CSV table of C-alpha atoms in Angstrom, one decimal:
chain,number,residue,atom,x,y,z
F,739,MET,CA,27.8,73.7,4.4
F,740,LEU,CA,29.5,72.9,7.6
F,741,ILE,CA,32.0,70.6,5.7
F,742,ALA,CA,32.8,73.4,3.3
F,743,VAL,CA,33.5,75.8,6.2
F,744,ARG,CA,35.7,73.2,7.9
F,745,LEU,CA,37.8,72.9,4.8
F,746,LEU,CA,38.5,76.6,4.8
F,747,GLN,CA,39.1,76.9,8.5
F,748,ALA,CA,40.9,73.5,9.3
F,749,PRO,CA,42.9,73.7,12.4
F,750,GLY,CA,46.6,72.8,12.0
F,751,LEU,CA,46.8,70.4,14.8
F,752,LEU,CA,45.3,66.9,14.9
F,753,GLN,CA,45.4,66.7,18.8
F,754,PRO,CA,42.0,66.5,20.2
F,755,ALA,CA,41.3,69.5,22.3
F,756,PRO,CA,40.6,69.0,26.0
F,757,PRO,CA,36.9,69.0,26.5
F,758,ALA,CA,35.5,71.9,28.6
F,759,GLY,CA,34.5,71.0,31.8
F,760,ILE,CA,33.2,72.2,35.3
F,761,ALA,CA,35.4,72.7,38.5
F,762,PRO,CA,36.8,69.3,39.6
F,763,ASP,CA,35.6,67.9,42.7
F,764,PRO,CA,38.4,68.6,45.4
F,765,GLU,CA,37.7,65.7,47.7
F,766,TYR,CA,37.6,63.3,44.8
F,767,ALA,CA,40.9,64.9,43.4
F,768,LEU,CA,42.5,64.0,46.8
F,769,SER,CA,41.3,60.5,46.9
F,770,PHE,CA,42.7,60.1,43.3
F,771,GLN,CA,45.9,61.5,44.5
F,772,ASP,CA,45.8,59.0,47.5
F,773,LEU,CA,45.2,56.2,44.9
F,774,LEU,CA,48.3,57.2,43.1
F,775,ALA,CA,50.4,57.4,46.2
F,776,ALA,CA,49.5,53.9,47.1
F,777,GLY,CA,51.6,52.7,44.1
F,778,ARG,CA,49.3,50.0,43.3
F,779,LEU,CA,45.6,49.6,41.9
F,780,ASP,CA,43.3,46.8,42.9
F,781,LEU,CA,39.9,46.1,41.6
F,782,GLU,CA,38.1,47.2,44.9
F,783,GLN,CA,39.8,50.5,44.9
F,784,VAL,CA,38.9,51.1,41.3
F,785,ASP,CA,35.5,50.2,41.7
F,786,ALA,CA,35.0,52.5,44.7
F,787,LEU,CA,36.5,55.5,42.9
F,788,ARG,CA,34.6,55.3,39.7
F,789,PRO,CA,33.2,58.8,39.0
F,790,SER,CA,29.6,59.4,39.9
F,791,SER,CA,29.2,63.2,39.0
F,792,PRO,CA,30.4,65.7,36.4
F,793,ALA,CA,32.7,67.3,38.9
F,794,GLN,CA,34.4,64.0,39.6
F,795,VAL,CA,34.5,63.2,35.9
F,796,GLN,CA,36.3,66.5,35.5
F,797,VAL,CA,39.0,65.3,37.8
F,798,LEU,CA,39.7,62.4,35.4
F,799,VAL,CA,39.5,64.5,32.4
F,800,GLU,CA,42.3,66.8,33.6
F,801,ALA,CA,44.4,63.8,34.7
F,802,LEU,CA,44.0,62.3,31.1
F,803,THR,CA,44.7,65.5,29.2
F,804,VAL,CA,47.5,67.0,31.4
F,805,GLY,CA,48.7,64.3,33.6
F,806,SER,CA,51.8,62.3,33.8
F,807,PRO,CA,51.8,58.6,32.3
F,808,VAL,CA,51.0,57.2,35.8
F,809,GLU,CA,47.9,59.6,36.1
F,810,VAL,CA,47.0,58.8,32.6
F,811,ARG,CA,46.9,55.0,33.2
F,812,ALA,CA,45.0,55.3,36.5
F,813,ALA,CA,42.5,57.8,35.1
F,814,ALA,CA,42.0,55.5,32.2
F,815,LEU,CA,41.3,52.5,34.4
F,816,LEU,CA,38.7,54.6,36.3
F,817,SER,CA,37.3,55.7,33.0
F,818,ALA,CA,37.0,52.2,31.6
F,819,GLY,CA,33.7,51.4,29.9
F,820,THR,CA,32.9,55.1,29.1
F,821,THR,CA,30.6,55.9,26.2
F,822,ALA,CA,31.7,57.8,23.1
F,823,ASP,CA,29.5,60.8,24.2
F,824,SER,CA,31.2,61.0,27.6
F,825,PRO,CA,34.0,63.9,27.9
F,826,LEU,CA,36.2,61.1,29.3
F,827,ALA,CA,36.1,59.4,25.7
F,828,MET,CA,37.8,62.4,24.0
F,829,ALA,CA,40.1,63.1,27.2
F,830,ALA,CA,41.3,59.6,26.9
F,831,LEU,CA,42.2,60.0,23.2
F,832,HIS,CA,43.9,63.2,24.1
F,833,GLY,CA,46.0,61.3,26.7
F,834,ALA,CA,47.0,58.6,24.3
F,835,TRP,CA,48.0,61.3,21.6
F,836,ASN,CA,50.3,63.1,24.3
F,837,THR,CA,52.1,60.3,25.9
F,838,ARG,CA,54.9,58.2,24.6
F,839,ASP,CA,54.4,55.7,27.4
F,840,GLU,CA,53.2,52.6,26.0
F,841,GLY,CA,51.2,51.3,28.9
F,842,ALA,CA,49.6,54.6,29.5
F,843,ALA,CA,48.8,55.0,25.7
F,844,LEU,CA,47.3,51.5,25.7
F,845,ALA,CA,45.3,52.1,28.8
F,846,ALA,CA,43.7,55.4,27.4
F,847,LEU,CA,43.0,53.8,24.0
F,848,LEU,CA,41.2,50.8,25.6
F,849,ALA,CA,39.4,52.8,28.2
F,850,PRO,CA,36.2,53.9,26.3
F,851,LEU,CA,33.8,51.5,24.6
F,852,ALA,CA,34.1,53.7,21.5
F,853,PHE,CA,35.5,57.0,20.5
F,854,PRO,CA,33.5,59.9,19.0
F,855,ALA,CA,33.8,60.4,15.2
F,856,ALA,CA,35.8,63.7,15.9
F,857,GLY,CA,38.5,61.6,17.3
F,858,TRP,CA,38.9,59.3,14.3
F,859,PRO,CA,41.5,61.4,12.6
F,860,ALA,CA,43.8,61.2,15.5
F,861,LEU,CA,43.2,57.4,15.8
F,862,ALA,CA,44.2,57.1,12.2
F,863,TRP,CA,47.4,59.2,12.5
F,864,ILE,CA,48.4,56.9,15.6
F,865,SER,CA,47.6,53.9,13.5
F,866,LEU,CA,50.1,55.1,10.8
F,867,ASP,CA,52.9,56.7,13.3
F,868,PRO,CA,56.1,54.5,12.9
F,869,GLU,CA,57.3,56.1,16.2
F,870,ARG,CA,54.6,54.4,18.0
F,871,PRO,CA,54.9,50.8,19.4
F,872,ILE,CA,53.2,48.2,17.3
F,873,ALA,CA,50.9,47.3,20.2
F,874,VAL,CA,49.6,51.0,20.4
F,875,ARG,CA,49.3,51.1,16.5
F,876,ALA,CA,47.2,47.8,16.6
F,877,THR,CA,44.9,49.2,19.2
F,878,ALA,CA,44.3,52.4,17.4
F,879,THR,CA,43.8,50.4,14.2
F,880,GLY,CA,41.3,48.2,16.0
F,881,ARG,CA,39.2,51.1,17.4
F,882,LEU,CA,38.8,52.3,13.8
F,883,LEU,CA,37.8,49.2,12.2
F,884,ARG,CA,35.3,48.7,14.8
F,885,SER,CA,33.8,51.9,13.7
F,886,GLY,CA,33.6,50.7,10.1
F,887,CYS,CA,36.5,52.5,8.5
F,888,ARG,CA,37.1,50.2,5.5
F,889,GLY,CA,40.6,51.5,5.0
F,890,ALA,CA,41.6,50.2,8.6
F,891,TRP,CA,41.1,46.7,7.6
F,892,PRO,CA,44.2,46.1,5.4
F,893,VAL,CA,46.2,47.8,8.0
F,894,ALA,CA,44.7,45.3,10.5
F,895,ARG,CA,45.2,42.4,8.0
F,896,SER,CA,49.0,43.3,7.7
F,897,LEU,CA,49.3,43.3,11.5
F,898,LEU,CA,47.6,39.8,11.7
F,899,ARG,CA,49.9,38.6,8.9
F,900,THR,CA,53.1,39.9,10.6
F,901,GLY,CA,55.5,37.1,11.5
F,902,THR,CA,53.8,34.5,9.1
F,903,ALA,CA,54.9,33.6,5.5
F,904,PHE,CA,52.2,36.1,4.3
F,905,ASP,CA,54.1,39.0,6.2
F,906,GLU,CA,54.1,41.9,3.5
F,907,GLN,CA,56.0,45.0,3.2
F,908,ALA,CA,52.9,47.3,2.7
F,909,PRO,CA,53.3,51.0,2.7
F,910,TRP,CA,51.6,51.1,6.1
F,911,ALA,CA,53.2,47.9,7.7
F,912,ASP,CA,56.5,49.8,8.7
F,913,TRP,CA,56.6,48.7,12.3
F,914,ASN,CA,59.6,46.7,13.7
F,915,ARG,CA,59.8,43.0,13.2
F,916,LEU,CA,61.0,42.1,16.6
F,917,GLY,CA,59.3,38.9,16.9
F,918,ARG,CA,57.0,40.0,19.6
F,919,TYR,CA,53.5,40.1,17.8
F,920,GLU,CA,51.1,38.4,20.2
F,921,LEU,CA,50.2,41.3,22.3
F,922,PRO,CA,49.4,43.6,19.4
F,923,LYS,CA,47.5,40.9,17.7
F,924,ARG,CA,45.6,40.1,20.7
F,925,LEU,CA,44.6,43.8,21.4
F,926,LEU,CA,43.4,43.9,17.7
F,927,VAL,CA,41.3,40.9,18.2
F,928,LEU,CA,39.6,42.5,21.3
F,929,ASP,CA,37.9,44.9,19.0
F,930,LEU,CA,37.3,42.3,16.4
F,931,ASP,CA,35.6,40.0,18.7
F,932,ALA,CA,33.5,43.0,20.2
F,933,TRP,CA,32.4,43.9,16.9
F,934,PHE,CA,31.2,40.5,15.9
F,935,ALA,CA,29.4,40.3,19.3
F,936,GLU,CA,27.6,43.7,18.6
F,937,VAL,CA,26.1,42.1,15.5
F,938,GLY,CA,25.1,39.0,17.1
F,939,GLU,CA,27.9,36.9,15.4
F,940,ALA,CA,30.4,34.3,16.8
F,941,GLY,CA,33.9,35.7,17.7
F,942,SER,CA,36.9,36.1,15.1
F,943,GLY,CA,38.4,32.7,15.6
F,944,PHE,CA,41.7,34.3,15.3
F,945,GLU,CA,44.2,33.1,18.0
F,946,PRO,CA,47.3,35.1,18.1
F,947,ASN,CA,49.4,32.4,19.8
F,948,ALA,CA,48.6,29.8,17.2
F,949,ALA,CA,51.3,28.4,14.8
F,950,TRP,CA,52.1,30.6,11.8
F,951,GLN,CA,50.2,28.4,9.3
F,952,VAL,CA,47.3,28.2,11.5
F,953,GLN,CA,47.2,32.0,11.8
F,954,VAL,CA,47.1,32.3,8.1
F,955,GLU,CA,44.2,29.9,7.8
F,956,GLN,CA,42.2,31.6,10.5
F,957,LEU,CA,42.8,34.9,8.8
F,958,GLN,CA,41.8,33.6,5.4
F,959,ALA,CA,38.4,32.4,7.0
F,960,LEU,CA,38.1,35.7,8.8
F,961,GLU,CA,38.4,37.9,5.5
F,962,PRO,CA,35.0,37.3,4.0
F,963,ARG,CA,33.4,38.0,7.4
F,964,ILE,CA,35.1,41.2,7.8
F,965,GLN,CA,34.2,42.3,4.2
F,966,GLY,CA,30.5,41.5,5.0
F,967,LEU,CA,30.5,43.7,8.1
F,968,LEU,CA,32.1,46.7,6.3
F,969,ALA,CA,29.8,46.2,3.3
F,970,ARG,CA,27.0,46.9,5.5
F,971,THR,CA,28.5,49.9,7.2
F,972,ALA,CA,26.9,53.2,6.3
F,973,PRO,CA,29.1,56.4,5.8
F,974,LEU,CA,28.8,58.7,8.9
F,975,ARG,CA,28.7,62.4,8.4
F,976,ASP,CA,29.8,64.3,11.4
F,977,GLU,CA,31.0,67.9,11.9
F,978,GLY,CA,33.9,66.8,14.1
F,979,LEU,CA,35.0,64.2,11.8
F,980,ALA,CA,35.0,66.6,8.8
F,981,THR,CA,37.0,69.0,10.9
F,982,GLY,CA,39.6,66.1,11.5
F,983,VAL,CA,39.8,65.1,7.9
F,984,ALA,CA,40.2,68.8,6.7
F,985,ALA,CA,43.1,69.0,9.1
F,986,LEU,CA,44.8,66.0,7.5
F,987,LEU,CA,44.3,67.6,4.1
F,988,ARG,CA,45.7,70.8,5.2
F,989,TYR,CA,48.7,69.2,6.9
F,990,GLN,CA,52.2,70.6,5.7
F,991,GLY,CA,55.5,69.0,6.6
F,992,PRO,CA,57.6,65.9,6.4
F,993,SER,CA,54.6,63.8,7.2
F,994,GLU,CA,52.2,65.2,4.5
F,995,GLU,CA,52.0,61.6,2.9
F,996,ARG,CA,51.2,60.0,6.2
F,997,ALA,CA,48.4,62.7,6.7
F,998,CYS,CA,46.8,61.7,3.3
F,999,ARG,CA,47.3,58.0,4.2
F,1000,ALA,CA,45.4,58.8,7.5
F,1001,ALA,CA,42.5,60.4,5.6
F,1002,ALA,CA,42.2,57.5,3.3
F,1003,LEU,CA,41.9,55.1,6.3
F,1004,LEU,CA,38.7,57.0,7.3
F,1005,VAL,CA,36.8,56.1,4.2
F,1006,PRO,CA,34.0,55.9,3.6
F,1007,HIS,CA,33.3,58.3,6.5
F,1008,ALA,CA,35.8,60.9,5.0
F,1009,SER,CA,34.3,60.5,1.5
F,1010,ALA,CA,32.0,63.6,1.5
F,1011,THR,CA,35.0,65.7,2.6
F,1012,LEU,CA,37.6,64.4,0.2
F,1013,GLN,CA,34.9,64.7,-2.7
F,1014,LEU,CA,34.2,68.3,-1.8
F,1015,ALA,CA,37.9,69.1,-1.4
F,1016,LEU,CA,38.3,68.2,-5.1
F,1017,THR,CA,35.9,71.0,-6.1
F,1018,LYS,CA,38.0,73.9,-4.5
F,1019,ARG,CA,40.1,76.3,-6.2
F,1020,ASP,CA,43.1,75.5,-4.1
F,1021,ALA,CA,45.8,73.4,-5.7
F,1022,ALA,CA,47.3,72.1,-2.5
F,1023,LEU,CA,44.0,71.0,-1.1
F,1024,VAL,CA,42.8,69.5,-4.5
F,1025,TYR,CA,46.3,67.5,-4.5
F,1026,ALA,CA,45.8,66.2,-0.9
F,1027,ALA,CA,42.2,65.0,-1.6
F,1028,ARG,CA,43.2,63.3,-4.9
F,1029,ARG,CA,46.4,61.6,-3.3
F,1030,SER,CA,44.2,60.5,-0.3
F,1031,LEU,CA,41.8,58.8,-2.6
F,1032,GLU,CA,44.7,57.2,-4.4
F,1033,LEU,CA,46.1,55.9,-1.2
F,1034,ILE,CA,43.0,54.0,0.1
F,1035,PRO,CA,44.5,50.7,1.4
F,1036,ARG,CA,43.3,47.5,-0.5
């Protein structure tokens, strides 16, 4: 029933809303500004300023959601390791969505251990956004893949193939071929290795700085392992995720096809919403759902 309601009332924006919070801690806010004024961050300062109360967390939430790139980067460092159920996780995604500063976006995307399911549609959009740097797209793709989104693996595989003899012009692989692929691949491998570690397996074995042919061989060995993990992933039904998928299906504008591709990346978790949309008496909604199912990356 909730999913049906979301299809009828889907918001028009993919941007995750800033989490509601309490009043920020004024003393902590001053300390945060002092840290920014110092012009450099060292590990000792970061450790000393990690938030220890909801009011301190709110300072970082505001910095992430409405702050400058410098504030977003600093707040992301102070938020590193936050869990998906913390308001800092969604705030970090909000920061990554808003900024066009590559360093700040990467810091925000890497800060949480995981993002809540409500944020996955925004991650899918970032993963497919041709206006984003390849490193940012690779990081968003890795976060989705680690969540068990099957459609994210073909995108990740294309990223790992980039520069090799198996580089492909897949519809989603529209990033610039500038020859600097080690960083995006290494960021993607971070999530792959963490995913394998979570299930008690050895790391991916993929080395982004290896020779091109070696990378191809490593990727061939990696393929069945990824498929095995994805096959064991159960679909997640989540109200926030359904809302985001519905927003993608309701998207109108020059990027409608990308919105459908973003919904396709979220399968199997988006499957229930897509199937329900097919039953509605709304031609545009039915078309978007059908198109999304056609566009699931292989």
